mmCIF file of C-alpha atoms in Angstrom:
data_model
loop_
_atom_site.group_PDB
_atom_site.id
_atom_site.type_symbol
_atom_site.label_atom_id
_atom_site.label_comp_id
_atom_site.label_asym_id
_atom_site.label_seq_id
_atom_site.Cartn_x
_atom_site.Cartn_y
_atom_site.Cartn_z
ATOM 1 C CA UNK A 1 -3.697 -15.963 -1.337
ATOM 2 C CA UNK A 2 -4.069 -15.157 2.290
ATOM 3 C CA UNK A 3 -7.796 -13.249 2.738
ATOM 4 C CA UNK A 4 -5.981 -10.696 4.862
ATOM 5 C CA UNK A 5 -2.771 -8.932 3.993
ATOM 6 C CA UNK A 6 -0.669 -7.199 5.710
ATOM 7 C CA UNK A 7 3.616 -6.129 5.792
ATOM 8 C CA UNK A 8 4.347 -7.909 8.866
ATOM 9 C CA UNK A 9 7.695 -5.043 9.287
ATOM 10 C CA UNK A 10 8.699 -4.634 11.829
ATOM 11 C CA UNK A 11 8.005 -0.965 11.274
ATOM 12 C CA UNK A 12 11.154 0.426 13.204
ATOM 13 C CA UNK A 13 10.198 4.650 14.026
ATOM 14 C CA UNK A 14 11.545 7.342 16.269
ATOM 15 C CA UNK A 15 9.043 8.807 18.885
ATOM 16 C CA UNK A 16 7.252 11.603 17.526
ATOM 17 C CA UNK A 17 7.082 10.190 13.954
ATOM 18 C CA UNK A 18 4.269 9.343 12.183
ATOM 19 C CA UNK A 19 3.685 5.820 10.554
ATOM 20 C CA UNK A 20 0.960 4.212 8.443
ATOM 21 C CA UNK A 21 0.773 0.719 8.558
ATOM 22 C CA UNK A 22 -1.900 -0.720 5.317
ATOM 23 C CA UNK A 23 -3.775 -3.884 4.551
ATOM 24 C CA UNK A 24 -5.298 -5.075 1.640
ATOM 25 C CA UNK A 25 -8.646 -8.147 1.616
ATOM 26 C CA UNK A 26 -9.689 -10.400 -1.197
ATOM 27 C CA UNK A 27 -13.768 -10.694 0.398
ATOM 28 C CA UNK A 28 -15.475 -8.094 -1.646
ATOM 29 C CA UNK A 29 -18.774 -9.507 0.906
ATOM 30 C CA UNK A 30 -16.647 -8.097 4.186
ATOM 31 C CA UNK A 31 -19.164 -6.454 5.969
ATOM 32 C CA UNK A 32 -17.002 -4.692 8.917
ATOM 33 C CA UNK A 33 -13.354 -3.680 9.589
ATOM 34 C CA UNK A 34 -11.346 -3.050 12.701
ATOM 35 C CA UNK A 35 -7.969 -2.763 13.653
ATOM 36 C CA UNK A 36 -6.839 -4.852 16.426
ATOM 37 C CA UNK A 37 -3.528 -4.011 18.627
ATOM 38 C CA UNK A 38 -1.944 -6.962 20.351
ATOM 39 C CA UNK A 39 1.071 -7.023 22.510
ATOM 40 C CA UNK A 40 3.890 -9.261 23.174
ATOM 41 C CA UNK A 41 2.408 -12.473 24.562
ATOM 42 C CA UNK A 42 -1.015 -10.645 24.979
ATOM 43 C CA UNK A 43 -4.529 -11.336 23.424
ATOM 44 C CA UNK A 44 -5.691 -9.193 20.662
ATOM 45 C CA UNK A 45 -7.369 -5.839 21.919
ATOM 46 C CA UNK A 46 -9.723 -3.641 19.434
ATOM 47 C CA UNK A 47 -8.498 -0.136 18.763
ATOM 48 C CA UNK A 48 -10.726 1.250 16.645
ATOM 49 C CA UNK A 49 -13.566 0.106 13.943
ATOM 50 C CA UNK A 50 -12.931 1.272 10.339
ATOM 51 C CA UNK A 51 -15.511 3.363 8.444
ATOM 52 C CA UNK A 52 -15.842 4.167 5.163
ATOM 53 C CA UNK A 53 -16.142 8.132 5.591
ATOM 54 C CA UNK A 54 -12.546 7.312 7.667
ATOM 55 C CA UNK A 55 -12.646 7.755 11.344
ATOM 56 C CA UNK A 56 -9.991 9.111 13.893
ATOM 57 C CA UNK A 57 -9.724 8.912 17.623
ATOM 58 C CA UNK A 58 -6.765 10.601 19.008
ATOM 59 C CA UNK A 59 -3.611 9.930 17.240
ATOM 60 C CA UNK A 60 -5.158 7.390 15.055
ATOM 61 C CA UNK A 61 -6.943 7.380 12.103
ATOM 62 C CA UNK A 62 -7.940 4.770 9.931
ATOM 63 C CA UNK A 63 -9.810 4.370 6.536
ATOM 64 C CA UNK A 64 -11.330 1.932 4.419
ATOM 65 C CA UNK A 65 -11.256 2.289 0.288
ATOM 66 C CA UNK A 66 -14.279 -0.564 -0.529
ATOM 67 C CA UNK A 67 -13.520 0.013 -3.766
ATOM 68 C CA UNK A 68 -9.534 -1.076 -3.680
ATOM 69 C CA UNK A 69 -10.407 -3.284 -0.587
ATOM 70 C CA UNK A 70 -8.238 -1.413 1.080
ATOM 71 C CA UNK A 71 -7.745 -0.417 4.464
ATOM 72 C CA UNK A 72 -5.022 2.052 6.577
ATOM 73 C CA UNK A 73 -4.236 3.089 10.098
ATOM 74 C CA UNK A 74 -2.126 6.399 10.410
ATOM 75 C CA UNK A 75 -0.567 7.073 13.977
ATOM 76 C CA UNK A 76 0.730 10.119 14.465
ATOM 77 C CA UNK A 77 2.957 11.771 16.736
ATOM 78 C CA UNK A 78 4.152 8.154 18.120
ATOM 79 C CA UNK A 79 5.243 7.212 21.581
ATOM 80 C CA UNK A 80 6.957 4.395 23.038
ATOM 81 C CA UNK A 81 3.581 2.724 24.407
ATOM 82 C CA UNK A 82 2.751 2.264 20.436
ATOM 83 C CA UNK A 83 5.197 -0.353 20.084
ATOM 84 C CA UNK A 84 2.936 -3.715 19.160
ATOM 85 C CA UNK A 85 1.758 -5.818 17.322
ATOM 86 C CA UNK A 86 -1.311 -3.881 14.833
ATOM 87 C CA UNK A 87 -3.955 -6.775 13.391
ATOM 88 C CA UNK A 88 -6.316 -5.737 10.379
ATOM 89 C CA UNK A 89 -9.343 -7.401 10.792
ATOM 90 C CA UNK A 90 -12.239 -7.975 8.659
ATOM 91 C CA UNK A 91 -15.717 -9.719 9.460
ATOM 92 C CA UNK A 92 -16.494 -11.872 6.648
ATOM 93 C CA UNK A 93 -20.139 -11.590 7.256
ATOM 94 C CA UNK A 94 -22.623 -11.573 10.314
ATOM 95 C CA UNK A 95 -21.886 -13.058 14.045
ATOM 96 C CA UNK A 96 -18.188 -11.542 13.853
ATOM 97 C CA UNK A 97 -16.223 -13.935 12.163
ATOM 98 C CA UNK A 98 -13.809 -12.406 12.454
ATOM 99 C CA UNK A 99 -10.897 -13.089 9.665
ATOM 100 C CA UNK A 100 -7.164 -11.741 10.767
ATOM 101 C CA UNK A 101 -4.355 -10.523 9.183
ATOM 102 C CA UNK A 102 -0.726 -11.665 10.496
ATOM 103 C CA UNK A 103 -0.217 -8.628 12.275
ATOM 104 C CA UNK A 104 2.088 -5.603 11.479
ATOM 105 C CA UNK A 105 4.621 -4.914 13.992
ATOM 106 C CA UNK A 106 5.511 -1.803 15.270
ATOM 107 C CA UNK A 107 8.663 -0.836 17.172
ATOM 108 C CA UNK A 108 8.923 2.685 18.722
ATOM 109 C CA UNK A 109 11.913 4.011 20.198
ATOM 110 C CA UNK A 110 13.470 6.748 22.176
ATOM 111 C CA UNK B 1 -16.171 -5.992 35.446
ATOM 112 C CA UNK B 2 -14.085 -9.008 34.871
ATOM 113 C CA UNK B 3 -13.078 -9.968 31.542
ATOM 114 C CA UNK B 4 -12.778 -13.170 29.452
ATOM 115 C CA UNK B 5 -11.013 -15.180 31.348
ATOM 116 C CA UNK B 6 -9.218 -18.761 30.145
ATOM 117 C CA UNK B 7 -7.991 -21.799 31.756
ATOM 118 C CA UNK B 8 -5.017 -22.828 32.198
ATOM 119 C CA UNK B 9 -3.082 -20.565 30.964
ATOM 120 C CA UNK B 10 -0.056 -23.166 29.400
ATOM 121 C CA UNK B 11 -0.691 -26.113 28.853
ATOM 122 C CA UNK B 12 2.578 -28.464 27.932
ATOM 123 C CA UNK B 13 1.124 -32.765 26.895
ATOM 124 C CA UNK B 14 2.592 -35.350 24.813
ATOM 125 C CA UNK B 15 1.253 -36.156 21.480
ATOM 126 C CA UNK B 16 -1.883 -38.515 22.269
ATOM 127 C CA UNK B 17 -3.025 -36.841 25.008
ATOM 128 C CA UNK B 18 -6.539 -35.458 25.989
ATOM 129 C CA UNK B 19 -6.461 -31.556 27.233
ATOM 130 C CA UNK B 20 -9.743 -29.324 27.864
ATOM 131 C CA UNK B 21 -9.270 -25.503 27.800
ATOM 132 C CA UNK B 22 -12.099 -23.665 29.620
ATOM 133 C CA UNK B 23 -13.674 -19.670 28.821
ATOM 134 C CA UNK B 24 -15.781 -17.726 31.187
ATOM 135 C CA UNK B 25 -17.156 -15.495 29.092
ATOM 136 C CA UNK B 26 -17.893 -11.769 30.299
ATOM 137 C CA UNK B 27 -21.424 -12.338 32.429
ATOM 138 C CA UNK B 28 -24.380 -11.433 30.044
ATOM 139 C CA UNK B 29 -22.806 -11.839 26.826
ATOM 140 C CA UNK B 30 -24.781 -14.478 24.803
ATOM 141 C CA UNK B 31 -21.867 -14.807 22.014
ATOM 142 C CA UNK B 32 -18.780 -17.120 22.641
ATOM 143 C CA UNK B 33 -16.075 -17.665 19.881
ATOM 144 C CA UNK B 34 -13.121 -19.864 19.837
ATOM 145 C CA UNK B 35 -10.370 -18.495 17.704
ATOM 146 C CA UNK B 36 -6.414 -20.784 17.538
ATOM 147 C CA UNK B 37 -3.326 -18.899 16.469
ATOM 148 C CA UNK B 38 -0.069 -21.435 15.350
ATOM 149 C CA UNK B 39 2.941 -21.016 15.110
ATOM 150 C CA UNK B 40 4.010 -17.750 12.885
ATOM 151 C CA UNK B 41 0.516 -17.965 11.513
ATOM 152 C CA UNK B 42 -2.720 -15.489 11.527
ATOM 153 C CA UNK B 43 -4.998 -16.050 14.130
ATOM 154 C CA UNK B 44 -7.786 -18.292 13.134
ATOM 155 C CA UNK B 45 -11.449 -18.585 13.964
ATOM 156 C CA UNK B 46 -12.640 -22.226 15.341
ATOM 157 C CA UNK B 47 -16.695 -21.366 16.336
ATOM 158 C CA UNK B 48 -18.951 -19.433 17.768
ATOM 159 C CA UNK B 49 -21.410 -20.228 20.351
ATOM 160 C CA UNK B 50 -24.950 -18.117 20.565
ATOM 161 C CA UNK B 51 -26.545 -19.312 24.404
ATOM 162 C CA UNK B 52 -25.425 -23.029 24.408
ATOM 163 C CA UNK B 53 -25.674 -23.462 20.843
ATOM 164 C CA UNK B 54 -23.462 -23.312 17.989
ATOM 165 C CA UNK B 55 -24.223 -21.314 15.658
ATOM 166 C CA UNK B 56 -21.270 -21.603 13.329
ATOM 167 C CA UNK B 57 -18.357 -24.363 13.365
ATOM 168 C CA UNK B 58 -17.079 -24.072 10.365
ATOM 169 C CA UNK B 59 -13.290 -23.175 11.670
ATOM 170 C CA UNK B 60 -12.666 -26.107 13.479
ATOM 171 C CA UNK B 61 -10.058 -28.661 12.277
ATOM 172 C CA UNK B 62 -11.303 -32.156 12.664
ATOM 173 C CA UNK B 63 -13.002 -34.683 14.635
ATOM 174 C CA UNK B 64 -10.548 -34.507 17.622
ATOM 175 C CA UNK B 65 -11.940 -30.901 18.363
ATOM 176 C CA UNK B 66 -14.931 -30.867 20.561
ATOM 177 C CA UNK B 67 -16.130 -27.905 22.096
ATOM 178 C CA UNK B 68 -19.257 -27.286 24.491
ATOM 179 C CA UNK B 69 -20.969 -24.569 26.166
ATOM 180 C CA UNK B 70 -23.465 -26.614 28.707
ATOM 181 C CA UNK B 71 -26.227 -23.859 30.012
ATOM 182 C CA UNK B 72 -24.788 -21.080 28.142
ATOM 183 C CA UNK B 73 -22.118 -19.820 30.198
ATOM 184 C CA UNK B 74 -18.513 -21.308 30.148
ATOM 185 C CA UNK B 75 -17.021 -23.353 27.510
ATOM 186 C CA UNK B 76 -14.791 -26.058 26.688
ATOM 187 C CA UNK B 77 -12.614 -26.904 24.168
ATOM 188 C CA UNK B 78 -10.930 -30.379 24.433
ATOM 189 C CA UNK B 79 -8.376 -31.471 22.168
ATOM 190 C CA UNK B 80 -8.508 -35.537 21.784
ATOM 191 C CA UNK B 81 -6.268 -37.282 21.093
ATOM 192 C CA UNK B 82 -3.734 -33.883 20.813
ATOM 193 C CA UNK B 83 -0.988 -33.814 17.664
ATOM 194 C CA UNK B 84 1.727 -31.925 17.572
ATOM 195 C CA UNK B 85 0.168 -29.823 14.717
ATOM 196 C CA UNK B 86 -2.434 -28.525 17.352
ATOM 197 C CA UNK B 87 0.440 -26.536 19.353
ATOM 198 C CA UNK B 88 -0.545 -22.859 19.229
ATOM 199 C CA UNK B 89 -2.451 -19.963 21.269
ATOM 200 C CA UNK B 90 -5.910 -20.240 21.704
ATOM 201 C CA UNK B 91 -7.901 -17.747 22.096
ATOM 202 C CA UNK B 92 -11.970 -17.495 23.505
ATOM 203 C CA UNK B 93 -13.723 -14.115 23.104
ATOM 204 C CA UNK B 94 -17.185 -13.017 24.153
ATOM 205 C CA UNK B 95 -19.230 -9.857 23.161
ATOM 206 C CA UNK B 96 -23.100 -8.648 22.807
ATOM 207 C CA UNK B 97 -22.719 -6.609 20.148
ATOM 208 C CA UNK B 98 -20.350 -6.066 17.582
ATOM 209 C CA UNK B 99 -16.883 -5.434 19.743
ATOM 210 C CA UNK B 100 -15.219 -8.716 20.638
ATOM 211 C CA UNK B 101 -13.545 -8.723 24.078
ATOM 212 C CA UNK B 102 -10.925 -11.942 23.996
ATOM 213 C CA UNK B 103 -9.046 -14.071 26.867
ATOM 214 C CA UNK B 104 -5.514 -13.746 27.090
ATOM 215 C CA UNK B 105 -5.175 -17.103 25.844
ATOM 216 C CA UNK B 106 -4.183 -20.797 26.622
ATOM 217 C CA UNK B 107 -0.492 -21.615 25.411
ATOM 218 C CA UNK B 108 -0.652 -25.348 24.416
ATOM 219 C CA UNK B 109 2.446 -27.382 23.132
ATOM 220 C CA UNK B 110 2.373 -30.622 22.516
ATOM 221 C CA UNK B 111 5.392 -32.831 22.208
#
């Protein structure tokens, strides 16, 4: 079992929609959780860290479920310049170690 | 400020090979990791320097990985001798604090 899942999609939406993209982990330790976007042939960039209270900046919002080990991102009102690859990612314990899901794509269109 | 950067950016040998992949790390920060994604795979941590030491290795693959960080600044990775099974991104990333910032990668395929 990977320690990281996620549906890899591709999520295929109409601009404006809103999607929500989820990702479960098997480390009941995991100490931190982020969501990572990564385009086509790019390197992975952070979007936003993942609280427990649930956090939101902008259009996103994410939230973490310790309980399920569970976490979500929720874009809303989507635009063309969403369309990429979204990484769950969850340190496994001090120093980042960082521990990645495949990725979920995302396709946005006009 | 200028990012990670990485070196080269492809890198295309035949199975046997030697090939070092360089990082310069964002100026300051103490913490360099080397992370390897393959081939329709999730994007794996290798190590992670602190300064010029390393303070965890436990992602790397075998004996034919060797990776440096002389004085704390730049690092190495060389791959020797390269098998095909090593073809993949990887990645460096630098922070001093919890946010990672990561290269853009080196593209290596071996044949």
């Amino acid at each position: 079992r990977k320690e990281v899942e996620q549906d890899p999609g591709p999520f295929n939406v109409p601009e404006g929609a809103t999607v929500a993209f989820n990702c479960t982990y098997s480390n009941s330790a995991s100490q931190s959780f982020f969501w990572y976007r990564q385009d086509c042939r790019k390197e992975p960039k952070l979007l936003m860290s993942v609280y427990s209270s649930g956090n939101e900046d902008g259009r996103f919002t994410a939230q973490l479920n310790r309980a399920s080990q569970y976490i979500s991102l929720l874009i809303r009102d989507s635009k063309l310049s969403d369309s990429a690859t979204y990484l769950c990612v969850v340190n496994d314990g001090g120093f980042q170690k960082l521990v990645f899901g495949t990725g979920t794509r995302l396709l946005v269109s006009p | 400020e200028a990012g990670v950067t990485q070196f080269p950016s492809h890198s295309v040998i035949e199975k046997g090979q030697t090939v070092t992949l360089r990082c310069d790390p964002i100026s300051g920060h103490d913490n360099l990791y080397w992370y390897r994604r393959v081939m329709g795979k999730e994007i794996k941590f290798l190590l992670h320097f602190v300064k010029e030491s390393k303070q965890d290795e436990s992602g790397m693959p075998n004996n034919r990985f060797l990776a440096e960080r002389t004085g704390g600044t730049y690092s190495t990775l060389k791959v020797q001798p390269a098998e095909l099974e090593d073809s993949g991104v990887y990645f460096c990333a630098s922070s001093h604090s919890e946010k990672l910032f990561f290269g853009s990668g080196t593209q290596l395929s071996v044949l």
